[in-house]
GROMACS .gro file of N, CA, C and O in nm:
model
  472
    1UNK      N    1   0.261   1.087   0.673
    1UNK     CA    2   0.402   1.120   0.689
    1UNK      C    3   0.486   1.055   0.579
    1UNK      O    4   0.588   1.111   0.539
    2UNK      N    5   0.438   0.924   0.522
    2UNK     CA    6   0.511   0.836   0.426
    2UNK      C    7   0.497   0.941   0.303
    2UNK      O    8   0.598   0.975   0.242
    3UNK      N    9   0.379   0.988   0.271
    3UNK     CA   10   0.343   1.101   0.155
    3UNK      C   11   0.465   1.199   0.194
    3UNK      O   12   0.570   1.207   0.130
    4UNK      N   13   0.447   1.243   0.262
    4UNK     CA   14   0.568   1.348   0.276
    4UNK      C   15   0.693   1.335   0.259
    4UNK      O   16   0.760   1.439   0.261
    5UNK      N   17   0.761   1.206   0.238
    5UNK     CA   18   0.897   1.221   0.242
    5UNK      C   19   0.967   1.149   0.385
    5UNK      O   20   1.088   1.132   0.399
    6UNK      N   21   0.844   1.105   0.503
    6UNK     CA   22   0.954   1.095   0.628
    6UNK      C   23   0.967   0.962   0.595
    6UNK      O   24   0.911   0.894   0.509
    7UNK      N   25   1.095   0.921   0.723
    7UNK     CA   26   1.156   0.742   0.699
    7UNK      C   27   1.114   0.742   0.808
    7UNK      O   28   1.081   0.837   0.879
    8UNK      N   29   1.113   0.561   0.838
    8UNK     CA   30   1.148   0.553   0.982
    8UNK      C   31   1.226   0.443   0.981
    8UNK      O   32   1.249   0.371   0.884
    9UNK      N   33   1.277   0.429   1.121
    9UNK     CA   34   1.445   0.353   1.124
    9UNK      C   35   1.404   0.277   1.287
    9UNK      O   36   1.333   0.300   1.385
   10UNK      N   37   1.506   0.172   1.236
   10UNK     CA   38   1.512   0.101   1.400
   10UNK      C   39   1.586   0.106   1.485
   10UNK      O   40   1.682   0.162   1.432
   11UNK      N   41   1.606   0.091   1.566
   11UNK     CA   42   1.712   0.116   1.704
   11UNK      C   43   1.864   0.120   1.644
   11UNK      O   44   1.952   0.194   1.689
   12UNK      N   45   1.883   0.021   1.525
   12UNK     CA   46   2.016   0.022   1.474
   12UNK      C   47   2.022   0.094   1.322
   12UNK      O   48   2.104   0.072   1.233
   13UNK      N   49   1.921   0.176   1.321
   13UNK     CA   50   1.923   0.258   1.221
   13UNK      C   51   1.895   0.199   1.060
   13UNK      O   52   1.937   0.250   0.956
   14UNK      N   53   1.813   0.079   1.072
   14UNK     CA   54   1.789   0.043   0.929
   14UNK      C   55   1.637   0.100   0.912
   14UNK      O   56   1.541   0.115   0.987
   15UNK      N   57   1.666   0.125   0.773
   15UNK     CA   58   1.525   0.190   0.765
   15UNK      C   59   1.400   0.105   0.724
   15UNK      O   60   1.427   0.005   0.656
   16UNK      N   61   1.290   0.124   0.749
   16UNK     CA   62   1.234   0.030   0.799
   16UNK      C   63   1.077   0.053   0.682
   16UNK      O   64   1.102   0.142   0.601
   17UNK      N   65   0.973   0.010   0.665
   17UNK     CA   66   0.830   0.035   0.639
   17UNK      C   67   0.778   0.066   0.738
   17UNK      O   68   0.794  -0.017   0.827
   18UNK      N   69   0.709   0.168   0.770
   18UNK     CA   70   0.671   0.271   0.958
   18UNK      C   71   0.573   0.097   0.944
   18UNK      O   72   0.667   0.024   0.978
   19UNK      N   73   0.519   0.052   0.931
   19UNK     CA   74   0.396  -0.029   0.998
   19UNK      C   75   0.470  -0.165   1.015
   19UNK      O   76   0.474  -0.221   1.124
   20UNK      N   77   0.521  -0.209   0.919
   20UNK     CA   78   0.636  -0.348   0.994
   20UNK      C   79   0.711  -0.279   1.103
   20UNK      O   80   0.734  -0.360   1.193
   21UNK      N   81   0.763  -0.148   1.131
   21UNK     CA   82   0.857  -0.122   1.218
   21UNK      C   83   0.775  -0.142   1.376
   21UNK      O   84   0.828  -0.190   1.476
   22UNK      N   85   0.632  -0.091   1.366
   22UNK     CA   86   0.574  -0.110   1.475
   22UNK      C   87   0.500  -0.229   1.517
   22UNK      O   88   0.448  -0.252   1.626
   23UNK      N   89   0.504  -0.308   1.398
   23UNK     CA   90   0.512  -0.443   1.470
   23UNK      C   91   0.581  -0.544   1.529
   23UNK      O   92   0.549  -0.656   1.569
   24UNK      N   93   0.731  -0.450   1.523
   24UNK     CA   94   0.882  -0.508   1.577
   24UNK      C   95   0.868  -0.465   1.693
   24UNK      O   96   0.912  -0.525   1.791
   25UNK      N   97   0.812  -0.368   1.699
   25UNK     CA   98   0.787  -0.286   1.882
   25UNK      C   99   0.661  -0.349   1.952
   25UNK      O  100   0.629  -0.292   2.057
   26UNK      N  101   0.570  -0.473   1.907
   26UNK     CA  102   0.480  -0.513   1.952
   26UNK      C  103   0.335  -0.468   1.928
   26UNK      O  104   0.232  -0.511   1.979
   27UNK      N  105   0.352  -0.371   1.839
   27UNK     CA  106   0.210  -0.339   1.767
   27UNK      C  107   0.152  -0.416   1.677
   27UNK      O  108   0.197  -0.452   1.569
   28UNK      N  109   0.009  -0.448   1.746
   28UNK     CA  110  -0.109  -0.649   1.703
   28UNK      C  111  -0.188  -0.537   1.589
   28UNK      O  112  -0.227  -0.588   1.483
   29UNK      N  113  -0.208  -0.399   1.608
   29UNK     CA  114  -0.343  -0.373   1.557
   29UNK      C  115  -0.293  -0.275   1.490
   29UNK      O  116  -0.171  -0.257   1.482
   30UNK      N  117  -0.392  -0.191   1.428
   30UNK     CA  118  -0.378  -0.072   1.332
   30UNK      C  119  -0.522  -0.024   1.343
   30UNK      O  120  -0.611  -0.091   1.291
   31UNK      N  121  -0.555   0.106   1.418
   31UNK     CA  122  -0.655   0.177   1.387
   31UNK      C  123  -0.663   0.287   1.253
   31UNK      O  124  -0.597   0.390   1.238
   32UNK      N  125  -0.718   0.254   1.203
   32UNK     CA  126  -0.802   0.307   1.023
   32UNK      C  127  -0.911   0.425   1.073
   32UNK      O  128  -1.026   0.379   1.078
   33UNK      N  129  -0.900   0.575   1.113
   33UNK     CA  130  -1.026   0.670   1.061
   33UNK      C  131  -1.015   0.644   0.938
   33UNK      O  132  -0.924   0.618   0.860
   34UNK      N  133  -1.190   0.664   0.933
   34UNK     CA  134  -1.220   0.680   0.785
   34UNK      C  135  -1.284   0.809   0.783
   34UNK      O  136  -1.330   0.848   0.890
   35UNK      N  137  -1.299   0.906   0.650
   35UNK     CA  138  -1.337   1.073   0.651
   35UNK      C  139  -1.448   0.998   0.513
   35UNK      O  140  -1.435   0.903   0.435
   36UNK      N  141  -1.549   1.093   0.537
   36UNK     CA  142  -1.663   1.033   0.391
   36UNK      C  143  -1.613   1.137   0.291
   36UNK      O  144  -1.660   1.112   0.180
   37UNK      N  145  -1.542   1.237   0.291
   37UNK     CA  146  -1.489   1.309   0.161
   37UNK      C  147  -1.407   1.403   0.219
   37UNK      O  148  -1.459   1.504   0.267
   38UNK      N  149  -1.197   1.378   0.225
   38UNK     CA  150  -1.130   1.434   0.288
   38UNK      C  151  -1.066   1.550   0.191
   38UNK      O  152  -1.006   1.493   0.100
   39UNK      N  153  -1.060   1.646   0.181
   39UNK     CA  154  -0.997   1.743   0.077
   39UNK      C  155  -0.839   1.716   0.060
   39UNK      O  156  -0.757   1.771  -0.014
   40UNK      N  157  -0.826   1.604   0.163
   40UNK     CA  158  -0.637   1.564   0.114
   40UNK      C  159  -0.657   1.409   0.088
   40UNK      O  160  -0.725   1.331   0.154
   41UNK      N  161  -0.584   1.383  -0.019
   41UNK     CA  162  -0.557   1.155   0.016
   41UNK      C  163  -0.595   1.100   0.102
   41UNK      O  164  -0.666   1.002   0.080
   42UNK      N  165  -0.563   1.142   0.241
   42UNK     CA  166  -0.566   1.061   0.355
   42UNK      C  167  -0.670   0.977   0.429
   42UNK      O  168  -0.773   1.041   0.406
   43UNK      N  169  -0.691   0.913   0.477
   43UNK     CA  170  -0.831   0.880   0.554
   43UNK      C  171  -0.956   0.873   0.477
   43UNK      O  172  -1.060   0.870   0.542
   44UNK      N  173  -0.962   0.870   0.322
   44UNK     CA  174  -1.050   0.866   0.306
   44UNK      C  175  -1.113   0.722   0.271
   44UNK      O  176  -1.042   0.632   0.315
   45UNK      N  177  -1.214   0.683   0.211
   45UNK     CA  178  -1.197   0.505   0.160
   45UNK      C  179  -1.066   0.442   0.110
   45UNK      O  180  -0.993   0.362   0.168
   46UNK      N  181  -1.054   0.507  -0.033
   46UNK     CA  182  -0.935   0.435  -0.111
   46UNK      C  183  -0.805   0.430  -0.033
   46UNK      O  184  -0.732   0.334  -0.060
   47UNK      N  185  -0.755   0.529   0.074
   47UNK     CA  186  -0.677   0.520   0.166
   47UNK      C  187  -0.670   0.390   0.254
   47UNK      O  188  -0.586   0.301   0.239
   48UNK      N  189  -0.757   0.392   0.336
   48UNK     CA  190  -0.816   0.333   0.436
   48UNK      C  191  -0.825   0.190   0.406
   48UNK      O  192  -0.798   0.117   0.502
   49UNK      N  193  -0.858   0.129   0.288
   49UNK     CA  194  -0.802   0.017   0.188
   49UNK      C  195  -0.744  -0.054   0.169
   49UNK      O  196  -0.746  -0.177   0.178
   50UNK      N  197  -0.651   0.052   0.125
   50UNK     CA  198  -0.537   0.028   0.085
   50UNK      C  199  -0.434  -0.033   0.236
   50UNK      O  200  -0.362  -0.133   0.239
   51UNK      N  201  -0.458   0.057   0.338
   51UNK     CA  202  -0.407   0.069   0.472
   51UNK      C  203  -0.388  -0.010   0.509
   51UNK      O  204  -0.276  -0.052   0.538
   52UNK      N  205  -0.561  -0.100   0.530
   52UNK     CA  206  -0.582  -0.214   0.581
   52UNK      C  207  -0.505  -0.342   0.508
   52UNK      O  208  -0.467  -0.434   0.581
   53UNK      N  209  -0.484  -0.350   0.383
   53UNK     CA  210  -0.433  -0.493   0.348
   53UNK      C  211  -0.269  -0.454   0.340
   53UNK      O  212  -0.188  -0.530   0.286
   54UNK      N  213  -0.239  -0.355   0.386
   54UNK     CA  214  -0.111  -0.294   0.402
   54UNK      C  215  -0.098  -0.402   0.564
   54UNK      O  216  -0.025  -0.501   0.561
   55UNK      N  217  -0.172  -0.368   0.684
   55UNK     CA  218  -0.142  -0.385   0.783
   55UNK      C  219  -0.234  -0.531   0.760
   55UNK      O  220  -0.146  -0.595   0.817
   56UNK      N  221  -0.285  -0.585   0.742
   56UNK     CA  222  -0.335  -0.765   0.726
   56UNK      C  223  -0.208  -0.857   0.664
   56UNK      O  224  -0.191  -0.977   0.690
   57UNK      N  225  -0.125  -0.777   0.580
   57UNK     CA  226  -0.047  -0.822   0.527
   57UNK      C  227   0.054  -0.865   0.616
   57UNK      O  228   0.138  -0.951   0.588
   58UNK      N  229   0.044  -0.790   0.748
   58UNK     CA  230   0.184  -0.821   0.860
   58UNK      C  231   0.134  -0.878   0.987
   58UNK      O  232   0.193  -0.882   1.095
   59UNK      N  233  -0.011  -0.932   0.949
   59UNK     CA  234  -0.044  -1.011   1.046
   59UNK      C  235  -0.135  -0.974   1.129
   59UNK      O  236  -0.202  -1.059   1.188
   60UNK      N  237  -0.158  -0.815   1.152
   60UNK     CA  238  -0.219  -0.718   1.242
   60UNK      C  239  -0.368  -0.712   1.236
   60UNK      O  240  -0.420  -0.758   1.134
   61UNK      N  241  -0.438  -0.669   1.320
   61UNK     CA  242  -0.547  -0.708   1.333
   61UNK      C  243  -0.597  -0.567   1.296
   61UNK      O  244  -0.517  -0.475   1.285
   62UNK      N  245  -0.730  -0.550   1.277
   62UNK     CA  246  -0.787  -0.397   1.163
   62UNK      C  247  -0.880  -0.325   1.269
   62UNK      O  248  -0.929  -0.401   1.353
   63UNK      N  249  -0.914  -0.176   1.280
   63UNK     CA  250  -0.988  -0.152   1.343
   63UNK      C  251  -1.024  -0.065   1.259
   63UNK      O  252  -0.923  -0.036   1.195
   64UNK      N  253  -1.143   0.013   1.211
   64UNK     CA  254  -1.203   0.114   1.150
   64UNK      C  255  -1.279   0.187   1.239
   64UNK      O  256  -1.362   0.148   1.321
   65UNK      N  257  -1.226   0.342   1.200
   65UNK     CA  258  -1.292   0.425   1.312
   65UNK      C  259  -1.387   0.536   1.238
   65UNK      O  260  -1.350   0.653   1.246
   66UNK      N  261  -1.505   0.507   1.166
   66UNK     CA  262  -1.585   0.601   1.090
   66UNK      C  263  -1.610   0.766   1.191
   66UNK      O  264  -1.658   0.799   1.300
   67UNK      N  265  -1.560   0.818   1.100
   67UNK     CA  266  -1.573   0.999   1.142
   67UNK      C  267  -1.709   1.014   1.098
   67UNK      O  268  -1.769   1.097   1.165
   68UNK      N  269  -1.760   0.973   1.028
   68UNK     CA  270  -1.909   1.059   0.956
   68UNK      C  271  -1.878   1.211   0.931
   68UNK      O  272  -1.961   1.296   0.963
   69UNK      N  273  -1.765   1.241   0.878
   69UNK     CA  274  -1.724   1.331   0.849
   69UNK      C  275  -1.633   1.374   0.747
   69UNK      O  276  -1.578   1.279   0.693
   70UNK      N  277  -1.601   1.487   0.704
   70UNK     CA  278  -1.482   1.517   0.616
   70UNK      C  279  -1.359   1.505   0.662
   70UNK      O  280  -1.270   1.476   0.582
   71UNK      N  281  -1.329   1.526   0.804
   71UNK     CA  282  -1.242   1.543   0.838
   71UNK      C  283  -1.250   1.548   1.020
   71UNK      O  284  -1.357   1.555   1.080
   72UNK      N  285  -1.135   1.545   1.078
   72UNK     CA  286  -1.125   1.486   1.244
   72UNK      C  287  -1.265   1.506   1.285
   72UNK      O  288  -1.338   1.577   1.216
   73UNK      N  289  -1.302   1.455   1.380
   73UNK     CA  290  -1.442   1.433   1.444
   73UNK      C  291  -1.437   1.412   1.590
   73UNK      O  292  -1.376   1.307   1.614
   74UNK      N  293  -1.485   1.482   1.713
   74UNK     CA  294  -1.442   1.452   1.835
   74UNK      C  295  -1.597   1.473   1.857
   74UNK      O  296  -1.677   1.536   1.788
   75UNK      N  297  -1.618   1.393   1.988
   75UNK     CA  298  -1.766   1.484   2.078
   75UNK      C  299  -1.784   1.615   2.057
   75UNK      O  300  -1.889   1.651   2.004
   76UNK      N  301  -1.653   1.744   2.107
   76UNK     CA  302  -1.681   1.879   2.062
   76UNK      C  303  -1.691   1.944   1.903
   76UNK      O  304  -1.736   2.053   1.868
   77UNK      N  305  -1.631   1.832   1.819
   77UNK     CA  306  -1.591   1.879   1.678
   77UNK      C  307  -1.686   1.762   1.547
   77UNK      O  308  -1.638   1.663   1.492
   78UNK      N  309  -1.788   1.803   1.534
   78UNK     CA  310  -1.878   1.697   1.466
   78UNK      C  311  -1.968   1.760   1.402
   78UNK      O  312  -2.076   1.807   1.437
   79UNK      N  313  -1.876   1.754   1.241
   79UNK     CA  314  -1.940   1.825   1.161
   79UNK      C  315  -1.990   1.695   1.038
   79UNK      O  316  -1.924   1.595   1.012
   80UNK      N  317  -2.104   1.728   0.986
   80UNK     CA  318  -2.130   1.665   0.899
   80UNK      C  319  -2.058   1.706   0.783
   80UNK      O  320  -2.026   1.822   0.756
   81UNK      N  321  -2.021   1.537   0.673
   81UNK     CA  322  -2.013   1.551   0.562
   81UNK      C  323  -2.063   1.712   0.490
   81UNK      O  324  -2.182   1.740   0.504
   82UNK      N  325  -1.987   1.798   0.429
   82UNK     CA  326  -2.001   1.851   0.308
   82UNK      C  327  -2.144   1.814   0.244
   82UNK      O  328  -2.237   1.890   0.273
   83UNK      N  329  -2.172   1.706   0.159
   83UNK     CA  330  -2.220   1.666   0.055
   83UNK      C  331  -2.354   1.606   0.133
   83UNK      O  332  -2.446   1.575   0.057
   84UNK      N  333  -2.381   1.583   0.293
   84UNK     CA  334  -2.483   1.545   0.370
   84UNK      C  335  -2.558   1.676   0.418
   84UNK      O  336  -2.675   1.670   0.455
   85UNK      N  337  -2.478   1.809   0.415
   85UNK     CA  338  -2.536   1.885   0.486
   85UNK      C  339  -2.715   1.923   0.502
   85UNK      O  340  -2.790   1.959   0.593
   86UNK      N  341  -2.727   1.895   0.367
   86UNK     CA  342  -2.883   1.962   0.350
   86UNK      C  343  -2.981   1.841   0.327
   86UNK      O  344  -3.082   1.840   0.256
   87UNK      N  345  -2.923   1.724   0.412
   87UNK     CA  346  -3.042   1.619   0.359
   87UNK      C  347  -3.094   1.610   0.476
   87UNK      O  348  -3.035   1.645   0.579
   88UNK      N  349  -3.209   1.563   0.472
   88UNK     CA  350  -3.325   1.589   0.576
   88UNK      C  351  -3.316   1.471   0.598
   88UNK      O  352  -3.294   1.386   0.512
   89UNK      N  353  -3.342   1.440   0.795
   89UNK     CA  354  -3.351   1.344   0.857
   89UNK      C  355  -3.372   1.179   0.779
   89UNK      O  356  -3.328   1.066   0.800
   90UNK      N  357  -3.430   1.218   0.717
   90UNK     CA  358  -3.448   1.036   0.650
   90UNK      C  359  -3.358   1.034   0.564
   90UNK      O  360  -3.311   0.920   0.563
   91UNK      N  361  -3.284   1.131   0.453
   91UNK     CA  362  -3.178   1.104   0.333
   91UNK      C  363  -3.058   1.093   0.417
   91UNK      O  364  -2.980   1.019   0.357
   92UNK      N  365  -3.014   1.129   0.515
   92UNK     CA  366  -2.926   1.135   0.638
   92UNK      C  367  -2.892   1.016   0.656
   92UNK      O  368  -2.777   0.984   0.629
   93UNK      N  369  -2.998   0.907   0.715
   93UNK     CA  370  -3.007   0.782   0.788
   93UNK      C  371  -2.967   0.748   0.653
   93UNK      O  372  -2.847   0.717   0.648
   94UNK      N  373  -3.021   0.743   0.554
   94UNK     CA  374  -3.008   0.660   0.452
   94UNK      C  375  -2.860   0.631   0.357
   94UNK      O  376  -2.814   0.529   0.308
   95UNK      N  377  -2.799   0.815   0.358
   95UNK     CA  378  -2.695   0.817   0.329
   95UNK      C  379  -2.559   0.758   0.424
   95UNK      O  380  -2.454   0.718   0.372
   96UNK      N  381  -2.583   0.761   0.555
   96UNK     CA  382  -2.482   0.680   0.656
   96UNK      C  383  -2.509   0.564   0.636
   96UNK      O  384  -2.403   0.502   0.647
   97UNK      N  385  -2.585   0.500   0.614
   97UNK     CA  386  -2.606   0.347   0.618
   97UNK      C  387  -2.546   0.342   0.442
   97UNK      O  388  -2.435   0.294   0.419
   98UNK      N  389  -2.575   0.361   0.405
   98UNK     CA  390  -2.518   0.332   0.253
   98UNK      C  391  -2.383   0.372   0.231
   98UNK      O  392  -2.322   0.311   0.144
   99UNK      N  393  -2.315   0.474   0.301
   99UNK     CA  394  -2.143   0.483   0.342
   99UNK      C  395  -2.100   0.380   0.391
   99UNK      O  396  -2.003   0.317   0.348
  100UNK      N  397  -2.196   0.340   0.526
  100UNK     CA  398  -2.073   0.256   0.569
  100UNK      C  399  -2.142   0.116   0.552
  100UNK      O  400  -2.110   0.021   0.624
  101UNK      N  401  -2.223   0.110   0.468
  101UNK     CA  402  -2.246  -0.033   0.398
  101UNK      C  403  -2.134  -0.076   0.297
  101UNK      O  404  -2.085  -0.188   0.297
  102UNK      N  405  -2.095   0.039   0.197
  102UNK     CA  406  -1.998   0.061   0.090
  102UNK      C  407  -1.817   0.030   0.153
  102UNK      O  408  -1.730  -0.036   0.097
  103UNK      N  409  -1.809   0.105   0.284
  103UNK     CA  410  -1.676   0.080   0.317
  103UNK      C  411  -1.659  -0.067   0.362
  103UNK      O  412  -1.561  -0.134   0.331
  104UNK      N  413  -1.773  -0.118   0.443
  104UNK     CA  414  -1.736  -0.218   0.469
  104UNK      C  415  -1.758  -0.324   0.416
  104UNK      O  416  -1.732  -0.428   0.476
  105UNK      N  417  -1.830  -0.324   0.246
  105UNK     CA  418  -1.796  -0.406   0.143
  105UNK      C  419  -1.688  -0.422   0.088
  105UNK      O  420  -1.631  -0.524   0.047
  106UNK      N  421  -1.647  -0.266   0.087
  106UNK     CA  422  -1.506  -0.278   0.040
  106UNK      C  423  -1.400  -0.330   0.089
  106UNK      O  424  -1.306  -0.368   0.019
  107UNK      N  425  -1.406  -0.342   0.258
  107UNK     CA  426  -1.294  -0.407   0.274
  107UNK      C  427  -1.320  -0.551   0.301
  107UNK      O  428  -1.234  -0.639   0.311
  108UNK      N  429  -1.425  -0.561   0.310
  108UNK     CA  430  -1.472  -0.704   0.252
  108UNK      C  431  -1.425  -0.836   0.146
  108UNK      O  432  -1.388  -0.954   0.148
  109UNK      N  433  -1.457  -0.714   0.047
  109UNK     CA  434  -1.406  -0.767  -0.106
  109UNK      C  435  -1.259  -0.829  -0.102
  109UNK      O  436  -1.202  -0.924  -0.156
  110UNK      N  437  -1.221  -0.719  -0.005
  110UNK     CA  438  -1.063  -0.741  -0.010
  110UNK      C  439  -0.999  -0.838   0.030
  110UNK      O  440  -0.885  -0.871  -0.001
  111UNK      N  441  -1.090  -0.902   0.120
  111UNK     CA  442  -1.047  -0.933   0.252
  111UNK      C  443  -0.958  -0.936   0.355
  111UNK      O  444  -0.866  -1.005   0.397
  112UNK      N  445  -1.045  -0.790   0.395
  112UNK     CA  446  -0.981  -0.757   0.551
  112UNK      C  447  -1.071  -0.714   0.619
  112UNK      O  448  -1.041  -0.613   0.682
  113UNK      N  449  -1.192  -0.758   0.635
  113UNK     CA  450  -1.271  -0.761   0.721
  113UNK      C  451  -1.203  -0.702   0.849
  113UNK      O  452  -1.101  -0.752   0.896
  114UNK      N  453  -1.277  -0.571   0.913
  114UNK     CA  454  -1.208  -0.539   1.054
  114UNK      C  455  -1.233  -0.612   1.150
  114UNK      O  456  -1.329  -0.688   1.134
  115UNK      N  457  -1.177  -0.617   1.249
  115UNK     CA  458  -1.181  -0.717   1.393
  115UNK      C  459  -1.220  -0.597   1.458
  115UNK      O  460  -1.213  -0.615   1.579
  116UNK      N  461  -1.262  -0.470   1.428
  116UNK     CA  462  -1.327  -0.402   1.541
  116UNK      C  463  -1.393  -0.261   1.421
  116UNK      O  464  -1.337  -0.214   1.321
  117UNK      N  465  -1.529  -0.226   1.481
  117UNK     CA  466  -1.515  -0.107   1.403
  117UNK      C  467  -1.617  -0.044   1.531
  117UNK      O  468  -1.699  -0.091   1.610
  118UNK      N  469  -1.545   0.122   1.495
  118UNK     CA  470  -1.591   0.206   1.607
  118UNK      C  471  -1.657   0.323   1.549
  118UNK      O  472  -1.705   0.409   1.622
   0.00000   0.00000   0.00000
C-alpha cells in the first residue's frame, strides 16, 4: 500500500510510518510471507528484509511465514514455485532446504533473526 501512494494517520490526523503507527495501537509483532519468486516487489526475499529490520527497528518482534510459493498459498491454493515445477522429488527437497536456508541467512546476516517462523 506504501508502494502505491497510501498514508496512514493517527487518531489526530498526523501522518504517521503504517508500522510505527501500529505499534502506537499495541502491535509487538509483524508477520513477513515470504513468495520464492513474486512477479510484483512484494513478499519476496529482498522485501521481506528489508521489512524485517524495518519492524526490529521499532522494537517488534519478527515472524516469517514461507509460502513455498510464487505467490498466496492456503491448504486449498498450493502451488509450487514456477522455477521448482519439474524437479523431481529429491531436487525439490533439496531446492526448499536451500531457499529457506538462504532466507534465513539472510536475515541472519542482518540481524533479525525471526522469533517465530511458520
Amino acid at each position: 500500500m506504501e508502494n502505491e501512494g497510501k498514508k496512514f494517520y493517527d487518531a489526530s490526523g498526523k501522518q504517521m510510518d503504517c508500522i510505527e503507527l501500529l505499534k502506537t495501537k499495541g502491535i509487538n509483532s509483524i508477520r513477513l510471507r515470504v513468495w520464492v519468486n513474486p512477479t510484483n516487489p512484494y513478499c519476496g526475499t529482498a522485501d521481506v528484509i528489508a521489512q524485517a529490520k524495518r519492524a526490529q527497528n521499532l522494537g517488534m518482534k519478527i515472524m516469517i511465514d514461507f509460502h513455498y510459493s510464487d505467490y498466496w498459498a492456503d491448504p486449498g491454493h498450493q502451488y509450487k514455485p514456477a522455477a521448482w515445477k519439474n524437479l523431481s522429488f529429491t531436487d525439490l527437497k533439496k531446492a526448499l532446504y536451500d531457499y529457506t536456508k538462504k532466507v534465513m541467512q539472510e536475515l541472519k546476516d542482518q540481524g533479525t533473526e525471526p522469533t517465530m517462523v511458520q
